[in-house]
């Protein structure tokens, strides 16, 4: 599998009108798909069209909690409620439940593993939540860290257009290098990797050597 140059593009904190629209347009222009880790309270009548479009394009919709708070100190019941409410809203919108979870702020503990029945995903952050990190800096960081099995950690929160601009520049360059863009689900499937409990996946490149 060493010739499989696969990248899983992932975006946190949506769905959000405007920026998620832009991200989806850039993906569509480049024949790419991605995985969106959604915040449950962001899902409503005004944003469901974004989820339906992403799903129709072949993107996957995953779980990023309901309120995007640190879950470590919540009760087991509250942790389960954060996940269950988000998963139910996603499934109600597109007919498919999430299989993966990204912990808010990448903070997790054993109690979360005990109460969240989804595979935990981290990824490579490029600090794209910091306004001072320009589109050019984001583009450079993506190009410097990319490798087969790479999982990006990007954000489509409101007005985060520097990430959209970086993505617009990066995707054609990566395609020229022979990379293909897959969902987080397909990254596991195509590399023959069985998701494990109590593992937080940052990349799958070790399974592709």
PDB file of N, CA and C in Angstrom, residues 9 11 20-36 49-61 94 96 167 171 181-183 186:
ATOM      1  N   UNK A   9      -9.052  15.157   4.369  1.00  0.00           N
ATOM      2  CA  UNK A   9      -9.298  16.538   4.767  1.00  0.00           C
ATOM      3  C   UNK A   9     -10.420  16.537   5.792  1.00  0.00           C
ATOM      4  N   UNK A  11     -12.669  19.042   8.735  1.00  0.00           N
ATOM      5  CA  UNK A  11     -13.011  20.407   9.146  1.00  0.00           C
ATOM      6  C   UNK A  11     -13.875  20.361  10.394  1.00  0.00           C
ATOM      7  N   UNK A  20     -18.750  27.371   5.209  1.00  0.00           N
ATOM      8  CA  UNK A  20     -18.916  25.975   4.795  1.00  0.00           C
ATOM      9  C   UNK A  20     -19.325  25.906   3.323  1.00  0.00           C
ATOM     10  N   UNK A  21     -20.136  26.847   2.879  1.00  0.00           N
ATOM     11  CA  UNK A  21     -20.466  26.928   1.452  1.00  0.00           C
ATOM     12  C   UNK A  21     -19.186  27.049   0.613  1.00  0.00           C
ATOM     13  N   UNK A  22     -18.292  27.918   1.057  1.00  0.00           N
ATOM     14  CA  UNK A  22     -17.055  28.156   0.322  1.00  0.00           C
ATOM     15  C   UNK A  22     -16.171  26.915   0.298  1.00  0.00           C
ATOM     16  N   UNK A  23     -16.036  26.263   1.443  1.00  0.00           N
ATOM     17  CA  UNK A  23     -15.237  25.037   1.512  1.00  0.00           C
ATOM     18  C   UNK A  23     -15.800  23.977   0.569  1.00  0.00           C
ATOM     19  N   UNK A  24     -17.118  23.800   0.579  1.00  0.00           N
ATOM     20  CA  UNK A  24     -17.733  22.801  -0.292  1.00  0.00           C
ATOM     21  C   UNK A  24     -17.511  23.143  -1.763  1.00  0.00           C
ATOM     22  N   UNK A  25     -17.580  24.403  -2.117  1.00  0.00           N
ATOM     23  CA  UNK A  25     -17.342  24.809  -3.508  1.00  0.00           C
ATOM     24  C   UNK A  25     -15.919  24.489  -3.938  1.00  0.00           C
ATOM     25  N   UNK A  26     -14.942  24.745  -3.062  1.00  0.00           N
ATOM     26  CA  UNK A  26     -13.547  24.452  -3.387  1.00  0.00           C
ATOM     27  C   UNK A  26     -13.342  22.947  -3.535  1.00  0.00           C
ATOM     28  N   UNK A  27     -13.930  22.172  -2.651  1.00  0.00           N
ATOM     29  CA  UNK A  27     -13.841  20.714  -2.780  1.00  0.00           C
ATOM     30  C   UNK A  27     -14.431  20.258  -4.105  1.00  0.00           C
ATOM     31  N   UNK A  28     -15.600  20.793  -4.441  1.00  0.00           N
ATOM     32  CA  UNK A  28     -16.286  20.409  -5.677  1.00  0.00           C
ATOM     33  C   UNK A  28     -15.443  20.762  -6.896  1.00  0.00           C
ATOM     34  N   UNK A  29     -14.832  21.933  -6.891  1.00  0.00           N
ATOM     35  CA  UNK A  29     -13.994  22.365  -8.006  1.00  0.00           C
ATOM     36  C   UNK A  29     -12.807  21.426  -8.234  1.00  0.00           C
ATOM     37  N   UNK A  30     -12.361  20.795  -7.170  1.00  0.00           N
ATOM     38  CA  UNK A  30     -11.178  19.946  -7.244  1.00  0.00           C
ATOM     39  C   UNK A  30     -11.503  18.453  -7.207  1.00  0.00           C
ATOM     40  N   UNK A  31     -12.776  18.119  -7.313  1.00  0.00           N
ATOM     41  CA  UNK A  31     -13.166  16.712  -7.279  1.00  0.00           C
ATOM     42  C   UNK A  31     -12.763  16.020  -5.995  1.00  0.00           C
ATOM     43  N   UNK A  32     -12.817  16.756  -4.892  1.00  0.00           N
ATOM     44  CA  UNK A  32     -12.361  16.244  -3.602  1.00  0.00           C
ATOM     45  C   UNK A  32     -13.531  16.067  -2.645  1.00  0.00           C
ATOM     46  N   UNK A  33     -13.329  15.218  -1.648  1.00  0.00           N
ATOM     47  CA  UNK A  33     -14.292  15.057  -0.560  1.00  0.00           C
ATOM     48  C   UNK A  33     -13.555  15.290   0.753  1.00  0.00           C
ATOM     49  N   UNK A  34     -14.316  15.421   1.829  1.00  0.00           N
ATOM     50  CA  UNK A  34     -13.743  15.683   3.138  1.00  0.00           C
ATOM     51  C   UNK A  34     -14.674  15.118   4.204  1.00  0.00           C
ATOM     52  N   UNK A  35     -14.228  15.213   5.452  1.00  0.00           N
ATOM     53  CA  UNK A  35     -15.062  14.848   6.592  1.00  0.00           C
ATOM     54  C   UNK A  35     -15.262  16.084   7.455  1.00  0.00           C
ATOM     55  N   UNK A  36     -16.501  16.313   7.850  1.00  0.00           N
ATOM     56  CA  UNK A  36     -16.849  17.478   8.647  1.00  0.00           C
ATOM     57  C   UNK A  36     -17.244  17.021  10.046  1.00  0.00           C
ATOM     58  N   UNK A  49     -29.030  22.415   4.889  1.00  0.00           N
ATOM     59  CA  UNK A  49     -28.747  22.306   3.456  1.00  0.00           C
ATOM     60  C   UNK A  49     -27.268  22.065   3.212  1.00  0.00           C
ATOM     61  N   UNK A  50     -26.411  22.597   4.077  1.00  0.00           N
ATOM     62  CA  UNK A  50     -24.969  22.372   3.940  1.00  0.00           C
ATOM     63  C   UNK A  50     -24.631  20.909   4.185  1.00  0.00           C
ATOM     64  N   UNK A  51     -25.256  20.313   5.170  1.00  0.00           N
ATOM     65  CA  UNK A  51     -25.022  18.910   5.479  1.00  0.00           C
ATOM     66  C   UNK A  51     -25.503  18.014   4.343  1.00  0.00           C
ATOM     67  N   UNK A  52     -26.674  18.330   3.815  1.00  0.00           N
ATOM     68  CA  UNK A  52     -27.216  17.531   2.716  1.00  0.00           C
ATOM     69  C   UNK A  52     -26.324  17.644   1.474  1.00  0.00           C
ATOM     70  N   UNK A  53     -25.826  18.848   1.198  1.00  0.00           N
ATOM     71  CA  UNK A  53     -24.936  19.016   0.048  1.00  0.00           C
ATOM     72  C   UNK A  53     -23.647  18.233   0.254  1.00  0.00           C
ATOM     73  N   UNK A  54     -23.043  18.361   1.432  1.00  0.00           N
ATOM     74  CA  UNK A  54     -21.803  17.651   1.709  1.00  0.00           C
ATOM     75  C   UNK A  54     -22.002  16.146   1.579  1.00  0.00           C
ATOM     76  N   UNK A  55     -23.078  15.648   2.138  1.00  0.00           N
ATOM     77  CA  UNK A  55     -23.350  14.208   2.083  1.00  0.00           C
ATOM     78  C   UNK A  55     -23.569  13.754   0.643  1.00  0.00           C
ATOM     79  N   UNK A  56     -24.295  14.546  -0.132  1.00  0.00           N
ATOM     80  CA  UNK A  56     -24.544  14.196  -1.536  1.00  0.00           C
ATOM     81  C   UNK A  56     -23.249  14.192  -2.343  1.00  0.00           C
ATOM     82  N   UNK A  57     -22.278  15.008  -1.959  1.00  0.00           N
ATOM     83  CA  UNK A  57     -20.983  15.050  -2.637  1.00  0.00           C
ATOM     84  C   UNK A  57     -20.111  13.849  -2.291  1.00  0.00           C
ATOM     85  N   UNK A  58     -20.481  13.109  -1.251  1.00  0.00           N
ATOM     86  CA  UNK A  58     -19.667  11.979  -0.823  1.00  0.00           C
ATOM     87  C   UNK A  58     -18.838  12.253   0.409  1.00  0.00           C
ATOM     88  N   UNK A  59     -19.056  13.436   1.024  1.00  0.00           N
ATOM     89  CA  UNK A  59     -18.358  13.755   2.260  1.00  0.00           C
ATOM     90  C   UNK A  59     -19.005  12.999   3.428  1.00  0.00           C
ATOM     91  N   UNK A  60     -18.256  12.822   4.505  1.00  0.00           N
ATOM     92  CA  UNK A  60     -18.837  12.202   5.695  1.00  0.00           C
ATOM     93  C   UNK A  60     -19.016  13.258   6.782  1.00  0.00           C
ATOM     94  N   UNK A  61     -20.048  13.059   7.597  1.00  0.00           N
ATOM     95  CA  UNK A  61     -20.389  13.981   8.670  1.00  0.00           C
ATOM     96  C   UNK A  61     -20.165  13.266   9.997  1.00  0.00           C
ATOM     97  N   UNK A  94     -29.268  13.600   7.353  1.00  0.00           N
ATOM     98  CA  UNK A  94     -28.734  12.942   6.152  1.00  0.00           C
ATOM     99  C   UNK A  94     -28.970  11.438   6.128  1.00  0.00           C
ATOM    100  N   UNK A  96     -27.638   9.129   8.002  1.00  0.00           N
ATOM    101  CA  UNK A  96     -26.455   8.326   8.329  1.00  0.00           C
ATOM    102  C   UNK A  96     -25.823   8.878   9.593  1.00  0.00           C
ATOM    103  N   UNK A 167      -6.761  26.405   1.175  1.00  0.00           N
ATOM    104  CA  UNK A 167      -7.235  25.163   0.567  1.00  0.00           C
ATOM    105  C   UNK A 167      -7.320  25.296  -0.944  1.00  0.00           C
ATOM    106  N   UNK A 171      -4.968  22.354  -2.856  1.00  0.00           N
ATOM    107  CA  UNK A 171      -5.536  21.152  -3.481  1.00  0.00           C
ATOM    108  C   UNK A 171      -4.980  20.888  -4.875  1.00  0.00           C
ATOM    109  N   UNK A 181      -7.961  12.653  -2.343  1.00  0.00           N
ATOM    110  CA  UNK A 181      -8.626  13.120  -1.135  1.00  0.00           C
ATOM    111  C   UNK A 181      -9.797  12.203  -0.814  1.00  0.00           C
ATOM    112  N   UNK A 182      -9.818  11.683   0.405  1.00  0.00           N
ATOM    113  CA  UNK A 182     -10.833  10.720   0.827  1.00  0.00           C
ATOM    114  C   UNK A 182     -11.429  11.171   2.158  1.00  0.00           C
ATOM    115  N   UNK A 183     -12.575  10.594   2.493  1.00  0.00           N
ATOM    116  CA  UNK A 183     -13.139  10.839   3.812  1.00  0.00           C
ATOM    117  C   UNK A 183     -12.337  10.071   4.849  1.00  0.00           C
ATOM    118  N   UNK A 186     -13.100   6.428   4.497  1.00  0.00           N
ATOM    119  CA  UNK A 186     -12.416   5.746   3.399  1.00  0.00           C
ATOM    120  C   UNK A 186     -10.921   5.624   3.644  1.00  0.00           C
TER     121      UNK A 186
END
